Short mmCIF file of C-alpha atoms in Angstrom, two decimals:
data_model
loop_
_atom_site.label_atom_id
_atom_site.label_comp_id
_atom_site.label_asym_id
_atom_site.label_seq_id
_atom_site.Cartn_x
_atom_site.Cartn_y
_atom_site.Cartn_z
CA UNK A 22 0.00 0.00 0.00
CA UNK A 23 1.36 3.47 -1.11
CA UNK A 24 1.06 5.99 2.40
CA UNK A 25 0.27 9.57 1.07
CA UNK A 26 1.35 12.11 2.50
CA UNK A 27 -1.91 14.94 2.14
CA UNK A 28 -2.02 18.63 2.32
CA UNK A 29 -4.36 21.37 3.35
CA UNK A 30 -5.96 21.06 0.04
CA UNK A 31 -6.44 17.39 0.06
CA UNK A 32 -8.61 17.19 2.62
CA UNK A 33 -11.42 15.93 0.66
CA UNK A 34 -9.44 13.10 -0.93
CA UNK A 35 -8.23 12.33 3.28
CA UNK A 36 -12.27 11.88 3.85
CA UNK A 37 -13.60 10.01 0.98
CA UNK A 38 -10.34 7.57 2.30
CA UNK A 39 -12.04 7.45 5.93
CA UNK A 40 -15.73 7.22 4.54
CA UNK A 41 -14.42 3.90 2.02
CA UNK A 42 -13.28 2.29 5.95
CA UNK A 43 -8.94 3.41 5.17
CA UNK A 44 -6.95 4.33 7.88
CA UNK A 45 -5.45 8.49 7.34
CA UNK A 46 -3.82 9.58 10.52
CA UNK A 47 -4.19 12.77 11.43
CA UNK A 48 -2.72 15.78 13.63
CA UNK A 49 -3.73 17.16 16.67
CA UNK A 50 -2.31 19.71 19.25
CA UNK A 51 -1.11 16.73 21.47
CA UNK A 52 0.40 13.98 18.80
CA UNK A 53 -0.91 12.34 15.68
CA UNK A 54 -3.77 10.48 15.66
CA UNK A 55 -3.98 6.89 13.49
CA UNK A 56 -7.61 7.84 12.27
CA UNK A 57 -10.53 5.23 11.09
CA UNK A 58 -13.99 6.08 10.73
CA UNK A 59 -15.93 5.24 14.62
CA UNK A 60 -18.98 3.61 12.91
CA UNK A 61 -17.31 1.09 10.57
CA UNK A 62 -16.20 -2.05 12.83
CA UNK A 63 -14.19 -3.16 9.81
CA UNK A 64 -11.81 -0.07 9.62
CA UNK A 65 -11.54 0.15 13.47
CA UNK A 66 -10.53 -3.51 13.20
CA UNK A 67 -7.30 -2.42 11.10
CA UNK A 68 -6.47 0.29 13.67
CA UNK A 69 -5.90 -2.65 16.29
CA UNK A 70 -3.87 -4.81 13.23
CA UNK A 71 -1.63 -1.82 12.25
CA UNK A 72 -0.67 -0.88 15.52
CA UNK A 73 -0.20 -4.10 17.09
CA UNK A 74 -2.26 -2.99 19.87
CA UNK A 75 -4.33 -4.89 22.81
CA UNK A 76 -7.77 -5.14 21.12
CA UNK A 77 -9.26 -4.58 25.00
CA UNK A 78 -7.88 -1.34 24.81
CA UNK A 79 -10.42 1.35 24.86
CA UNK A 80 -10.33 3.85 22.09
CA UNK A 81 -10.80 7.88 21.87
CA UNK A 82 -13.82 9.00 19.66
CA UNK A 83 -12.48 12.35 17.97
CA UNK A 84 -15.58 14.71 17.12
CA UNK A 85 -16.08 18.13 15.57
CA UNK A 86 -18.17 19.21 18.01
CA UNK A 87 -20.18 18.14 21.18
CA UNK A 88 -23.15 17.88 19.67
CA UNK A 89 -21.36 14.81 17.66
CA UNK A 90 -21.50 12.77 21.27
CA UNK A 91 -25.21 13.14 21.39
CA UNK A 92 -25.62 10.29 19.22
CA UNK A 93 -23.76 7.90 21.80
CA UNK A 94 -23.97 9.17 24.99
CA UNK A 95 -26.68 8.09 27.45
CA UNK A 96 -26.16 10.44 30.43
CA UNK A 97 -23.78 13.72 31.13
CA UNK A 98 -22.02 14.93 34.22
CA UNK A 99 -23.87 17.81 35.41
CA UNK A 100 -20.60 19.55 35.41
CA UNK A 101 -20.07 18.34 31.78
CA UNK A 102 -21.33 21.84 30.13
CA UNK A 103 -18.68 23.82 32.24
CA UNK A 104 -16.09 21.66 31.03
CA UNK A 105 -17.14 21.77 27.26
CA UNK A 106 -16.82 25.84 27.60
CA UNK A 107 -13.62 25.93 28.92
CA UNK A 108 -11.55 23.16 27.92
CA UNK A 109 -12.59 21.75 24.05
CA UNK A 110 -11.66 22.35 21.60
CA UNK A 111 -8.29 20.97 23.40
CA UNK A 112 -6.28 18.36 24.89
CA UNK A 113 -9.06 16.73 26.98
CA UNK A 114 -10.90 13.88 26.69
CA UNK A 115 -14.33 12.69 28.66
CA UNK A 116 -15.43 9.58 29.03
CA UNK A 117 -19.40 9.18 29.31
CA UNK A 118 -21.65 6.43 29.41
CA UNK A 119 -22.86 5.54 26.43
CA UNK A 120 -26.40 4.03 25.07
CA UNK A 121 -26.46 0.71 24.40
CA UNK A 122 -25.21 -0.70 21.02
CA UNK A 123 -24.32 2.85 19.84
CA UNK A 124 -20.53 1.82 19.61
CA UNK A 125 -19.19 -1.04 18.69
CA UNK A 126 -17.41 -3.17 21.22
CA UNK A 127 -14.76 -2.52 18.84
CA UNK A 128 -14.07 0.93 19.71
CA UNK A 129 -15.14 0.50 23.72
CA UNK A 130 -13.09 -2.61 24.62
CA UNK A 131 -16.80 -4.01 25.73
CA UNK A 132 -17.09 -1.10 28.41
CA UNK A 133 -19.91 0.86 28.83
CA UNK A 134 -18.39 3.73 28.47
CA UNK A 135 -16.50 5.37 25.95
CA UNK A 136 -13.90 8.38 25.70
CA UNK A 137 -14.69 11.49 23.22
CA UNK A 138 -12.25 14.16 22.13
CA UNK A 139 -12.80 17.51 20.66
CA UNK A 140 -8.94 18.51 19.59
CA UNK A 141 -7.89 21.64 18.74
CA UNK A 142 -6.79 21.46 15.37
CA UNK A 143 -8.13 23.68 12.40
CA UNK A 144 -7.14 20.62 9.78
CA UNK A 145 -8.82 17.88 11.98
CA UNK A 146 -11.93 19.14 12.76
CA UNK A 147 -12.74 19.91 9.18
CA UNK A 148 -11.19 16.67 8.40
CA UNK A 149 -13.95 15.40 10.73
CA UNK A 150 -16.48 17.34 9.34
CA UNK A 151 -15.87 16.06 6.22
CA UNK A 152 -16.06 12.81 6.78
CA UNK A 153 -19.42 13.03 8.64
CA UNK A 154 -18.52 10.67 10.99
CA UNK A 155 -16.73 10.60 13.91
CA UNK A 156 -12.85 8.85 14.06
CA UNK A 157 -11.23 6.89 16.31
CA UNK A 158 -7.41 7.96 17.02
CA UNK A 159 -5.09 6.63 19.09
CA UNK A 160 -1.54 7.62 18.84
CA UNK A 161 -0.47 6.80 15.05
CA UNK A 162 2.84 4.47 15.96
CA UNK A 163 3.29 0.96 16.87
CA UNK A 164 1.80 -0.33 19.88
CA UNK A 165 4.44 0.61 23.33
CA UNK A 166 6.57 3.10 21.02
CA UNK A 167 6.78 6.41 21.66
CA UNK A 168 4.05 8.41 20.09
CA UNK A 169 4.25 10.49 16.68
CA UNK A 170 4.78 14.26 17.61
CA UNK A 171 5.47 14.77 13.32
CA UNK A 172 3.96 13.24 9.78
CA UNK A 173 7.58 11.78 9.67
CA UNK A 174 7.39 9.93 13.02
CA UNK A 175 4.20 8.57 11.86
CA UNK A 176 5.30 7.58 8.19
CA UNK A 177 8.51 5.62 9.72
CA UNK A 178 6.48 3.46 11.73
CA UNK A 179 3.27 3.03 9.58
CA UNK A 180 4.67 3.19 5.47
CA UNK A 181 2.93 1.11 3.45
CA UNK A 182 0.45 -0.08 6.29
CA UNK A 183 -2.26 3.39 5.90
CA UNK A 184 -3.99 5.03 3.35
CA UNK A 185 -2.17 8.36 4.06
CA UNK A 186 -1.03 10.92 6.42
CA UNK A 187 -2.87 14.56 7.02
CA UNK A 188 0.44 16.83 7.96
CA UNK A 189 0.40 19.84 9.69
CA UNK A 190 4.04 19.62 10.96
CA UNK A 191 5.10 19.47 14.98
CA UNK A 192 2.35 19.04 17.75
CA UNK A 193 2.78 21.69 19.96
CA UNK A 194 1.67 19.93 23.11
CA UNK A 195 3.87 16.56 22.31
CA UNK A 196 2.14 14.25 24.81
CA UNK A 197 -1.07 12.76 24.78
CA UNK A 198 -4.71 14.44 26.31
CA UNK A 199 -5.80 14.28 29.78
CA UNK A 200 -8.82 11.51 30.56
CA UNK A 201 -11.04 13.16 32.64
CA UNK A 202 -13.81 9.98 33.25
CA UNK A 203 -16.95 11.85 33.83
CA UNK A 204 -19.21 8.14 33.82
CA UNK A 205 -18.90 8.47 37.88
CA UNK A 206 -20.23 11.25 40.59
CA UNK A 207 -16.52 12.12 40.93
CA UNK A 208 -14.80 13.67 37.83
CA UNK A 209 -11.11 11.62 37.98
CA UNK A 210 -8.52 11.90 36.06
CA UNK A 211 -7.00 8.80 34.76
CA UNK A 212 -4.46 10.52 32.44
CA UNK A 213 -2.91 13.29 33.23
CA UNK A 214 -1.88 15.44 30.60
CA UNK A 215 -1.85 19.32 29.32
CA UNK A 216 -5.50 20.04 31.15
CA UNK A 217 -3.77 19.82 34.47
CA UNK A 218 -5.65 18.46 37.82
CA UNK A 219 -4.73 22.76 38.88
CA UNK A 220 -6.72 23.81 36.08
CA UNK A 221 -9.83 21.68 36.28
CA UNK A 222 -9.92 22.30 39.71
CA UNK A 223 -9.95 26.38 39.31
CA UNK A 224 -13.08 25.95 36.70
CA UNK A 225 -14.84 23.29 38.52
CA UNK A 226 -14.15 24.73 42.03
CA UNK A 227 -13.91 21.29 43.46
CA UNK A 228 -11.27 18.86 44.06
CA UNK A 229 -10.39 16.57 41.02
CA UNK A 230 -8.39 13.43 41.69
CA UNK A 231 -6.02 11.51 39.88
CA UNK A 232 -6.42 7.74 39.74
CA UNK A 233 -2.74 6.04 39.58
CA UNK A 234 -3.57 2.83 39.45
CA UNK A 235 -1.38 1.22 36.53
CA UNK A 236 -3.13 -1.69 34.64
CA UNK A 237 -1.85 -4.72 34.25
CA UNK A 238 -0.90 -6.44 30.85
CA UNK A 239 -3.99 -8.74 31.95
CA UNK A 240 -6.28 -5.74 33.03
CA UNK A 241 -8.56 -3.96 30.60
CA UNK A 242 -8.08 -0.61 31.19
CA UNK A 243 -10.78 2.05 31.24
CA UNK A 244 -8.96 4.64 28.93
CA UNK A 245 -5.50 4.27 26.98
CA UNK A 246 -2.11 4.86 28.27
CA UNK A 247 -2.99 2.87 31.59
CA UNK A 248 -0.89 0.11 31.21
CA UNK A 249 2.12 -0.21 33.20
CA UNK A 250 4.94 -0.12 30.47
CA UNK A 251 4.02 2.17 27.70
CA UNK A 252 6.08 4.85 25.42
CA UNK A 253 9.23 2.77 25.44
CA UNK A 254 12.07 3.01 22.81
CA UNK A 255 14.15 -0.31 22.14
CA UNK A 256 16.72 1.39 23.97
CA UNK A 257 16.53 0.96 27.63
CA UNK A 258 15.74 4.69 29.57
CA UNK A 259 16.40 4.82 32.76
CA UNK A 260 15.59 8.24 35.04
CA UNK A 261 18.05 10.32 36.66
CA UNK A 262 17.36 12.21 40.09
CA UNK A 263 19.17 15.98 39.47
CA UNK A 264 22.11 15.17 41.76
CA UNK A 265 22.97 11.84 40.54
CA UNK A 266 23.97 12.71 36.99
CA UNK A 267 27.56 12.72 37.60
CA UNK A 268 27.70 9.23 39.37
CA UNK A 269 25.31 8.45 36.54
CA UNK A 270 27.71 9.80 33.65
CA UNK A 271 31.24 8.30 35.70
CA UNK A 272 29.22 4.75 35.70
CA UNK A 273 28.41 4.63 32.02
CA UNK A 274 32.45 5.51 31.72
CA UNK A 275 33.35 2.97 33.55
CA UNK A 276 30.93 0.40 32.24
CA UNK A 277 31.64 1.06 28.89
CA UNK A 278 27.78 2.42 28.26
CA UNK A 279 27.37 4.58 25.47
CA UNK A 280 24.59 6.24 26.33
CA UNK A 281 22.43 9.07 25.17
CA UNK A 282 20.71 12.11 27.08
CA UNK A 283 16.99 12.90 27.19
CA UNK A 284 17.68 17.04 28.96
CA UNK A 285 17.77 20.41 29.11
CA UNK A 286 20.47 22.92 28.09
CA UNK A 287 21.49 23.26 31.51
CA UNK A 288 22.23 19.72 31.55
CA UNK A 289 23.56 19.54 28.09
CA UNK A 290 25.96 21.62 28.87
CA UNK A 291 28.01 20.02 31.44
CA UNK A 292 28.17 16.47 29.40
CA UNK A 293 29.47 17.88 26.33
CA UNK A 294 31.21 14.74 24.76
CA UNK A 295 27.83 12.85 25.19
CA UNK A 296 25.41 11.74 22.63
CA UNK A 297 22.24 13.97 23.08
CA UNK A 298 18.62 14.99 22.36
CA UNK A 299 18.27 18.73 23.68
CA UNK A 300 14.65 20.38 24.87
CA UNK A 301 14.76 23.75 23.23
CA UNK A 302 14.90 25.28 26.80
CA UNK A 303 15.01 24.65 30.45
CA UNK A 304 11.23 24.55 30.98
CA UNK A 305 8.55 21.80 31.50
CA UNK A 306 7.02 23.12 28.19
CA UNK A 307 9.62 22.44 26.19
CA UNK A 308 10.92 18.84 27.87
CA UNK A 309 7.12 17.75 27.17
CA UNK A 310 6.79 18.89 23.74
CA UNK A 311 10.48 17.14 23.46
CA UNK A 312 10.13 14.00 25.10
CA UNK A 313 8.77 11.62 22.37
CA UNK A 314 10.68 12.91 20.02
CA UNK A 315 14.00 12.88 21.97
CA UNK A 316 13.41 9.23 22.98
CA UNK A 317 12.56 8.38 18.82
CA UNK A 318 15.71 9.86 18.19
CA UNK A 319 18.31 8.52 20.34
CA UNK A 320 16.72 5.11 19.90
CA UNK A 321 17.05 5.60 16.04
CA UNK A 322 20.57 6.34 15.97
CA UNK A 323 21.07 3.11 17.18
CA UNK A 324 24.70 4.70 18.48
CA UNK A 325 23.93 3.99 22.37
CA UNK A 326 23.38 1.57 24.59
CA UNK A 327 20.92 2.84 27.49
CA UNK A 328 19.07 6.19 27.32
CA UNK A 329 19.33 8.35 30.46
CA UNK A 330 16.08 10.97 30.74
CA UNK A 331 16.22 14.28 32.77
CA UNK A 332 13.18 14.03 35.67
CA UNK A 333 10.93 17.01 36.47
CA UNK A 334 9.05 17.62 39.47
CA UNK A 335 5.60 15.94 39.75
CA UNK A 336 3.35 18.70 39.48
CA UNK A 337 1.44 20.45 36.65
CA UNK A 338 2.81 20.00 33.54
CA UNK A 339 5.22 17.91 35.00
CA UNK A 340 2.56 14.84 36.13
CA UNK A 341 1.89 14.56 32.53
CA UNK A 342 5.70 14.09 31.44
CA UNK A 343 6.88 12.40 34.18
CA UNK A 344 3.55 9.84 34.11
CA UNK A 345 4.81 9.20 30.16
CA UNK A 346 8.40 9.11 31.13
CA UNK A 347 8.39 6.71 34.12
CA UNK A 348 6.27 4.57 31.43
CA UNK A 349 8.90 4.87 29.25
CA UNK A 350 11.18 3.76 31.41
CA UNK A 351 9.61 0.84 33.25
CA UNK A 352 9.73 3.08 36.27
CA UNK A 353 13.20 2.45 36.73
CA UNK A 354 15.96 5.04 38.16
CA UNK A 355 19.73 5.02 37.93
CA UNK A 356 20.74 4.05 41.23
CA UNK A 357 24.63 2.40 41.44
#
């Protein structure tokens, strides 16, 4: 199968792809999206094939607007409108109950509930519109990898396996959307991500907690990216603590490790001899629009032998990277 690569003024050709049950994945402000049409069973089927992914695993239902989720969903959160005003189009998804039979089991993993996504994308949403239906998207990569944050990204793992690629260049976010389950009395998020728990909590003036629970291989988990290992490069990562990258760099040395940094500048800059993936600065912002790119990269060079990541502090911004990166990683440190 020839993978094309379409342009602004291709989107027509994208949606008559999706309508005929192809795969075209798509971009979005968090990373790109391996798109089928929602109602065809058949084409969500190949989403599962291509990626090499769990079929149990839930998927997100990417709509133009909330009045697309009418169709499916049998009850709302009372604080559901709130949340639509301030927060979509963007990187937050809701799961809902749904009505009976209006998904298939295909796209729920045989839950009740299922996860919707408005994303903030100019290209996307018309794509949607266009396709008058609703698409499924989970990250467009092979199942585990790190996730596509470019059209390139996606067209090295997924060549010759999809219809065609909608590119609109970087994601800007670079991690995936926060899951926000709304199918309970208690809004909890299940994946933290740009819409922090600080954020919701400001708009909703209540407390909104985060489950951590990490699924199991054997587990069916309620929304993606719950699984224990997830995001990982061939290349083994392991974290470092900010005051145990020297010991960390001297034990590479003297192990004979080649190894490759995930960091800052600041960081960068005291291991010049090393092989490295920089973060365009020294903030949270730019290590989590980095991350999955930095991980594709050193693990693509195939020039070193264990990946060492920069950690941030657990807050804000920083639950989202560090929830990916500790993923990435197996939750495993350097410690001598």
């Amino acid at each position: 199968m020839e993978t094309k690569i379409f342009q602004s003024d291709q989107l027509d050709q994208a949606a008559e792809l999706l309508r005929q049950g192809e795969l075209v994945a798509f971009p979005t402000e968090t990373v790109y999206g391996l798109g089928a049409n929602a109602l065809l069973p058949t084409a969500v089927k190949q989403v599962f094939a291509v990626k090499g992914r769990p079929s149990d695993n839930p998927l997100i239902v990417h709509v133009a607007d909330f009045t697309m989720t009418k169709e499916f969903v049998e009850s709302y959160h009372p604080l559901t409108e709130k949340i639509i005003k301030n927060f979509w189009p963007g990187p937050l998804t809701l799961i809902f109950k749904i009505k009976k039979d209006s998904l298939s089991p295909i796209v729920t993993g045989g839950l009740s509930t299922a996860a919707f996504r408005m994303p903030d994308n100019k290209k996307t949403l018309s794509l949607i519109e266009k396709t008058q239906a609703p698409l499924v998207g989970p990250s467009a990569n092979t199942s585990g990898k790190p996730s596509p944050t470019t059209a390139l990204h996606v067209y090295h793992d997924l060549n010759g396996k999809i219809a065609g690629i909608l590119d609109d260049g970087a994601t800007s976010i670079g991690v995936e959307s926060t899951v926000l389950d709304l199918s309970g009395d208690t809004p909890t998020i299940l994946r933290p991500g740009a819409v922090t728990q600080e954020k919701l909590a400001a708009i909703l003036g209540i407390e909104v907690p985060l489950d951590k629970h990490l699924v199991s291989e054997s587990e069916t988990p309620k929304a993606p990216g719950m699984k224990y290992k997830h995001y990982s490069p061939d290349t083994d990562v392991l974290m470092v603590q900010p005051n145990d990258w020297d010991e960390a760099m001297a034990w590479a040395q003297e192990n004979n490790q080649k190894v490759g940094l995930l960091v800052s500048p600041t960081i960068a800059d005291k291991y010049l001899s090393a092989d490295r993936f920089v973060f365009a600065d020294d903030t949270i912002e730019a290590a989590t629009r980095g991350l999955f790119s930095g991980l594709r990269a050193l693990d693509e060079a195939d020039k070193v032998d264990l990946i060492f990541a920069q950690v941030f502090p657990e807050d804000h911004l920083g639950l989202a990277y560090m929830n990916r990166l500790k993923k990435a990683a197996g939750q495993k440190y350097f410690a001598k």
